[in-house]
Amino acid sequence: MRILLVEDNRPLSEWLTLTLHRNKYAVDCVYNGADADHLLLTQQYELVILDLSLPKLQGSEVLRRLRARHNNVPVLILTANSSVEGRIGGLDSGADDYMAKPFDVHELEARIRALLRRANQQKNPILQCGSLSYDSNSLIFSVDGVPLTLTRREHAVLETLIMKMGKTVSKQALAESLYAMDEEVSQDAIEVYIHRIRKKLEHGDAAIITLRGLGYLLQHQHAV
């Protein structure tokens, strides 16, 4: 899952980026509103974490422009303004959630997970595809209750597929969800990850189907 972090406090943004990486997110980080507005015009993200007090362009204006373009990416406001009026203003401007600084990082992580589930129309933190299950809180995949050992990239691919279960996900969309801007995007590597994941799913009844020219689909293989 790819996140855009917009925060002009560099020590805080660097710490948050490391924290999000540990939770297996790909993160692009910018330090002003103008750069954020540009990226939101040109890139696809699953979530935006947005400070309101920014140089060049205020976070509220970034959010206003984003919603004016009918872009419904979830936005979590992270700001020093803890007033009720500030929270109301942020939510009324089109934000999906609002946290005041200082904040508890575990609560932030929980809110991120909830926003991503909501965006993918998944309310239950346990996602199921046949014998394959994914606990979106602990970030553990298992088959018939046995945890799967996955690399960070494999985990990200399978997470994207199970979050969008029943929908075809293109190779380009998978690549974009895996890599931040400062990483080399390789669509060919996606085929390698898919092959490795299929091997690890062999003993269950969940399978990744290739739809040529379209992408990949995770589905339950019902016994005949």
mmCIF file of C-alpha atoms in Angstrom:
data_model
loop_
_atom_site.group_PDB
_atom_site.id
_atom_site.type_symbol
_atom_site.label_atom_id
_atom_site.label_comp_id
_atom_site.label_asym_id
_atom_site.label_seq_id
_atom_site.Cartn_x
_atom_site.Cartn_y
_atom_site.Cartn_z
ATOM 1 C CA MET A 1 0.000 0.000 0.000
ATOM 2 C CA ARG A 2 1.433 3.351 -1.098
ATOM 3 C CA ILE A 3 1.104 6.379 1.182
ATOM 4 C CA LEU A 4 1.853 10.062 0.595
ATOM 5 C CA LEU A 5 3.146 11.787 3.741
ATOM 6 C CA VAL A 6 3.004 15.600 3.690
ATOM 7 C CA GLU A 7 4.816 17.008 6.725
ATOM 8 C CA ASP A 8 7.234 19.951 6.899
ATOM 9 C CA ASN A 9 8.777 18.896 10.225
ATOM 10 C CA ARG A 10 11.650 16.840 8.818
ATOM 11 C CA PRO A 11 12.612 14.872 11.958
ATOM 12 C CA LEU A 12 8.944 13.925 12.433
ATOM 13 C CA SER A 13 8.494 13.020 8.764
ATOM 14 C CA GLU A 14 11.646 10.876 8.748
ATOM 15 C CA TRP A 15 10.546 9.053 11.917
ATOM 16 C CA LEU A 16 7.046 8.507 10.521
ATOM 17 C CA THR A 17 8.441 7.235 7.218
ATOM 18 C CA LEU A 18 10.566 4.641 9.059
ATOM 19 C CA THR A 19 7.556 3.629 11.164
ATOM 20 C CA LEU A 20 5.383 3.187 8.083
ATOM 21 C CA HIS A 21 8.110 1.215 6.310
ATOM 22 C CA ARG A 22 8.204 -1.175 9.266
ATOM 23 C CA ASN A 23 4.479 -1.667 8.721
ATOM 24 C CA LYS A 24 5.201 -2.626 5.100
ATOM 25 C CA TYR A 25 3.925 0.564 3.455
ATOM 26 C CA ALA A 26 5.651 2.259 0.524
ATOM 27 C CA VAL A 27 5.969 5.957 1.421
ATOM 28 C CA ASP A 28 6.568 9.115 -0.588
ATOM 29 C CA CYS A 29 7.340 12.097 1.644
ATOM 30 C CA VAL A 30 7.173 15.794 0.712
ATOM 31 C CA TYR A 31 7.654 18.869 2.867
ATOM 32 C CA ASN A 32 5.389 21.509 1.310
ATOM 33 C CA GLY A 33 1.893 21.817 -0.085
ATOM 34 C CA ALA A 34 2.927 22.667 -3.652
ATOM 35 C CA ASP A 35 4.891 19.426 -4.045
ATOM 36 C CA ALA A 36 1.996 17.495 -2.496
ATOM 37 C CA ASP A 37 -0.482 19.041 -4.932
ATOM 38 C CA HIS A 38 1.773 18.116 -7.863
ATOM 39 C CA LEU A 39 2.170 14.500 -6.741
ATOM 40 C CA LEU A 40 -1.566 14.118 -6.187
ATOM 41 C CA LEU A 41 -2.065 15.243 -9.774
ATOM 42 C CA THR A 42 0.409 12.743 -11.202
ATOM 43 C CA GLN A 43 0.576 9.732 -8.842
ATOM 44 C CA GLN A 44 -1.830 7.209 -7.324
ATOM 45 C CA TYR A 45 -1.936 6.660 -3.569
ATOM 46 C CA GLU A 46 -3.984 4.500 -1.210
ATOM 47 C CA LEU A 47 -3.769 7.092 1.603
ATOM 48 C CA VAL A 48 -2.598 10.662 2.244
ATOM 49 C CA ILE A 49 -1.325 11.827 5.655
ATOM 50 C CA LEU A 50 -1.544 15.620 5.531
ATOM 51 C CA ASP A 51 -0.290 18.349 7.834
ATOM 52 C CA LEU A 52 -2.343 21.559 7.589
ATOM 53 C CA SER A 53 0.371 24.117 8.347
ATOM 54 C CA LEU A 54 2.651 23.866 5.302
ATOM 55 C CA PRO A 55 4.940 26.184 3.317
ATOM 56 C CA LYS A 56 4.078 27.233 -0.265
ATOM 57 C CA LEU A 57 0.517 25.890 -0.082
ATOM 58 C CA GLN A 58 -1.563 25.273 3.032
ATOM 59 C CA GLY A 59 -2.755 21.738 3.678
ATOM 60 C CA SER A 60 -6.375 22.901 3.614
ATOM 61 C CA GLU A 61 -5.858 24.173 0.051
ATOM 62 C CA VAL A 62 -4.173 20.904 -0.974
ATOM 63 C CA LEU A 63 -7.236 19.074 0.342
ATOM 64 C CA ARG A 64 -9.676 21.474 -1.336
ATOM 65 C CA ARG A 65 -7.971 21.044 -4.723
ATOM 66 C CA LEU A 66 -7.822 17.270 -4.287
ATOM 67 C CA ARG A 67 -11.560 16.982 -3.650
ATOM 68 C CA ALA A 68 -12.366 19.492 -6.412
ATOM 69 C CA ARG A 69 -10.713 17.033 -8.815
ATOM 70 C CA HIS A 70 -13.087 14.332 -7.482
ATOM 71 C CA ASN A 71 -10.148 12.353 -6.107
ATOM 72 C CA ASN A 72 -11.530 10.280 -3.224
ATOM 73 C CA VAL A 73 -8.239 8.966 -1.823
ATOM 74 C CA PRO A 74 -8.544 8.740 1.993
ATOM 75 C CA VAL A 75 -6.949 11.705 3.770
ATOM 76 C CA LEU A 76 -5.819 11.656 7.399
ATOM 77 C CA ILE A 77 -5.071 15.136 8.743
ATOM 78 C CA LEU A 78 -2.186 15.306 11.210
ATOM 79 C CA THR A 79 -1.907 18.765 12.766
ATOM 80 C CA ALA A 80 -0.964 20.750 15.864
ATOM 81 C CA ASN A 81 -4.430 22.357 15.847
ATOM 82 C CA SER A 82 -6.309 20.285 18.419
ATOM 83 C CA SER A 83 -9.359 22.547 18.728
ATOM 84 C CA VAL A 84 -12.854 21.265 18.076
ATOM 85 C CA GLU A 85 -13.236 23.950 15.394
ATOM 86 C CA GLY A 86 -10.062 22.699 13.704
ATOM 87 C CA ARG A 87 -11.305 19.109 13.655
ATOM 88 C CA ILE A 88 -14.697 20.156 12.314
ATOM 89 C CA GLY A 89 -13.100 22.331 9.641
ATOM 90 C CA GLY A 90 -10.798 19.542 8.499
ATOM 91 C CA LEU A 91 -13.547 16.948 8.318
ATOM 92 C CA ASP A 92 -15.925 19.347 6.581
ATOM 93 C CA SER A 93 -13.228 20.091 3.998
ATOM 94 C CA GLY A 94 -13.207 16.459 2.929
ATOM 95 C CA ALA A 95 -10.770 14.741 5.282
ATOM 96 C CA ASP A 96 -11.603 11.192 6.369
ATOM 97 C CA ASP A 97 -9.939 11.372 9.765
ATOM 98 C CA TYR A 98 -8.148 13.877 11.977
ATOM 99 C CA MET A 99 -5.404 13.503 14.583
ATOM 100 C CA ALA A 100 -3.823 16.225 16.687
ATOM 101 C CA LYS A 101 -0.136 16.369 17.571
ATOM 102 C CA PRO A 102 1.327 15.009 19.738
ATOM 103 C CA PHE A 103 -0.175 11.618 18.942
ATOM 104 C CA ASP A 104 0.253 7.987 19.908
ATOM 105 C CA VAL A 105 1.877 6.124 17.019
ATOM 106 C CA HIS A 106 -0.105 2.932 17.719
ATOM 107 C CA GLU A 107 -3.359 4.873 17.420
ATOM 108 C CA LEU A 108 -2.123 6.397 14.156
ATOM 109 C CA GLU A 109 -1.311 2.936 12.799
ATOM 110 C CA ALA A 110 -4.779 1.676 13.809
ATOM 111 C CA ARG A 111 -6.464 4.634 12.120
ATOM 112 C CA ILE A 112 -4.449 4.031 8.943
ATOM 113 C CA ARG A 113 -5.526 0.375 8.896
ATOM 114 C CA ALA A 114 -9.172 1.348 9.446
ATOM 115 C CA LEU A 115 -9.082 3.942 6.641
ATOM 116 C CA LEU A 116 -7.523 1.464 4.204
ATOM 117 C CA ARG A 117 -10.119 -1.190 5.080
ATOM 118 C CA ARG A 118 -12.930 1.330 4.642
ATOM 119 C CA ALA A 119 -11.545 2.469 1.287
ATOM 120 C CA ASN A 120 -11.552 -1.147 0.102
ATOM 121 C CA GLN A 121 -15.039 -1.748 1.554
ATOM 122 C CA GLN A 122 -13.629 -4.135 4.156
ATOM 123 C CA LYS A 123 -14.873 -3.550 7.708
ATOM 124 C CA ASN A 124 -13.729 -6.815 9.277
ATOM 125 C CA PRO A 125 -10.007 -6.724 10.185
ATOM 126 C CA ILE A 126 -9.796 -10.447 9.312
ATOM 127 C CA LEU A 127 -9.965 -10.902 5.539
ATOM 128 C CA GLN A 128 -10.697 -14.401 4.259
ATOM 129 C CA CYS A 129 -10.277 -16.125 0.907
ATOM 130 C CA GLY A 130 -11.004 -19.802 1.432
ATOM 131 C CA SER A 131 -8.345 -21.202 3.757
ATOM 132 C CA LEU A 132 -6.225 -18.066 3.333
ATOM 133 C CA SER A 133 -6.764 -15.434 6.017
ATOM 134 C CA TYR A 134 -5.177 -12.047 6.636
ATOM 135 C CA ASP A 135 -5.234 -10.219 9.949
ATOM 136 C CA SER A 136 -4.889 -6.583 8.895
ATOM 137 C CA ASN A 137 -4.067 -5.591 12.485
ATOM 138 C CA SER A 138 -1.165 -7.995 13.087
ATOM 139 C CA LEU A 139 -0.302 -8.052 9.333
ATOM 140 C CA ILE A 140 -0.128 -11.868 9.401
ATOM 141 C CA PHE A 141 -1.220 -14.112 6.532
ATOM 142 C CA SER A 142 -2.021 -17.736 7.296
ATOM 143 C CA VAL A 143 -3.287 -20.822 5.471
ATOM 144 C CA ASP A 144 -5.428 -23.154 7.595
ATOM 145 C CA GLY A 145 -4.126 -21.309 10.647
ATOM 146 C CA VAL A 146 -0.446 -21.755 9.762
ATOM 147 C CA PRO A 147 1.341 -18.399 9.291
ATOM 148 C CA LEU A 148 2.914 -17.757 5.902
ATOM 149 C CA THR A 149 6.512 -16.595 5.625
ATOM 150 C CA LEU A 150 6.576 -13.797 3.074
ATOM 151 C CA THR A 151 9.162 -11.233 2.032
ATOM 152 C CA ARG A 152 8.148 -7.565 2.291
ATOM 153 C CA ARG A 153 7.381 -7.390 -1.445
ATOM 154 C CA GLU A 154 5.458 -10.679 -1.457
ATOM 155 C CA HIS A 155 3.443 -9.479 1.525
ATOM 156 C CA ALA A 156 2.614 -6.207 -0.237
ATOM 157 C CA VAL A 157 1.464 -8.004 -3.404
ATOM 158 C CA LEU A 158 -0.738 -10.453 -1.517
ATOM 159 C CA GLU A 159 -2.120 -7.686 0.713
ATOM 160 C CA THR A 160 -3.147 -5.647 -2.328
ATOM 161 C CA LEU A 161 -4.817 -8.678 -3.909
ATOM 162 C CA ILE A 162 -6.754 -9.690 -0.783
ATOM 163 C CA MET A 163 -7.817 -6.087 -0.104
ATOM 164 C CA LYS A 164 -9.223 -5.981 -3.633
ATOM 165 C CA MET A 165 -10.478 -9.574 -3.563
ATOM 166 C CA GLY A 166 -12.876 -10.325 -6.407
ATOM 167 C CA LYS A 167 -11.429 -7.520 -8.521
ATOM 168 C CA THR A 168 -8.748 -7.748 -11.181
ATOM 169 C CA VAL A 169 -5.587 -5.836 -10.291
ATOM 170 C CA SER A 170 -3.306 -4.835 -13.162
ATOM 171 C CA LYS A 171 0.427 -5.451 -13.071
ATOM 172 C CA GLN A 172 0.975 -1.685 -13.280
ATOM 173 C CA ALA A 173 -1.308 -1.071 -10.282
ATOM 174 C CA LEU A 174 0.549 -3.727 -8.276
ATOM 175 C CA ALA A 175 3.911 -2.183 -9.159
ATOM 176 C CA GLU A 176 2.722 1.293 -8.186
ATOM 177 C CA SER A 177 1.413 0.040 -4.845
ATOM 178 C CA LEU A 178 4.780 -1.567 -4.015
ATOM 179 C CA TYR A 179 7.292 1.119 -4.824
ATOM 180 C CA ALA A 180 7.889 4.620 -3.531
ATOM 181 C CA MET A 181 9.139 7.218 -6.019
ATOM 182 C CA ASP A 182 12.780 6.796 -5.025
ATOM 183 C CA GLU A 183 12.658 3.073 -5.824
ATOM 184 C CA GLU A 184 12.961 1.514 -9.255
ATOM 185 C CA VAL A 185 9.591 0.250 -10.479
ATOM 186 C CA SER A 186 9.817 -3.180 -12.076
ATOM 187 C CA GLN A 187 6.717 -4.777 -13.554
ATOM 188 C CA ASP A 188 8.769 -7.860 -14.451
ATOM 189 C CA ALA A 189 9.492 -8.383 -10.750
ATOM 190 C CA ILE A 190 5.738 -8.658 -10.133
ATOM 191 C CA GLU A 191 5.683 -11.942 -12.078
ATOM 192 C CA VAL A 192 8.457 -13.273 -9.831
ATOM 193 C CA TYR A 193 6.558 -12.309 -6.676
ATOM 194 C CA ILE A 194 3.334 -13.856 -8.012
ATOM 195 C CA HIS A 195 5.176 -17.107 -8.799
ATOM 196 C CA ARG A 196 6.665 -17.268 -5.283
ATOM 197 C CA ILE A 197 3.329 -16.516 -3.609
ATOM 198 C CA ARG A 198 1.575 -19.213 -5.648
ATOM 199 C CA LYS A 199 4.114 -21.733 -4.368
ATOM 200 C CA LYS A 200 3.328 -20.712 -0.799
ATOM 201 C CA LEU A 201 -0.428 -21.013 -1.397
ATOM 202 C CA GLU A 202 -0.237 -24.471 -2.992
ATOM 203 C CA HIS A 203 -1.552 -26.313 0.070
ATOM 204 C CA GLY A 204 -4.622 -24.093 0.426
ATOM 205 C CA ASP A 205 -7.648 -23.358 -1.713
ATOM 206 C CA ALA A 206 -6.903 -19.698 -2.497
ATOM 207 C CA ALA A 207 -5.300 -19.074 -5.860
ATOM 208 C CA ILE A 208 -3.983 -16.150 -7.884
ATOM 209 C CA ILE A 209 -5.457 -16.264 -11.373
ATOM 210 C CA THR A 210 -3.745 -14.566 -14.315
ATOM 211 C CA LEU A 211 -6.107 -12.774 -16.694
ATOM 212 C CA ARG A 212 -3.967 -12.119 -19.746
ATOM 213 C CA GLY A 213 -3.777 -8.485 -20.694
ATOM 214 C CA LEU A 214 -5.743 -7.501 -17.587
ATOM 215 C CA GLY A 215 -3.849 -8.523 -14.473
ATOM 216 C CA TYR A 216 -4.291 -10.816 -11.482
ATOM 217 C CA LEU A 217 -7.248 -11.984 -9.415
ATOM 218 C CA LEU A 218 -7.227 -13.659 -6.002
ATOM 219 C CA GLN A 219 -10.068 -16.136 -5.632
ATOM 220 C CA HIS A 220 -11.252 -19.159 -3.702
ATOM 221 C CA GLN A 221 -10.830 -22.371 -5.707
ATOM 222 C CA HIS A 222 -13.917 -24.370 -4.748
ATOM 223 C CA ALA A 223 -13.478 -28.144 -4.661
ATOM 224 C CA VAL A 224 -15.154 -29.974 -7.526
#
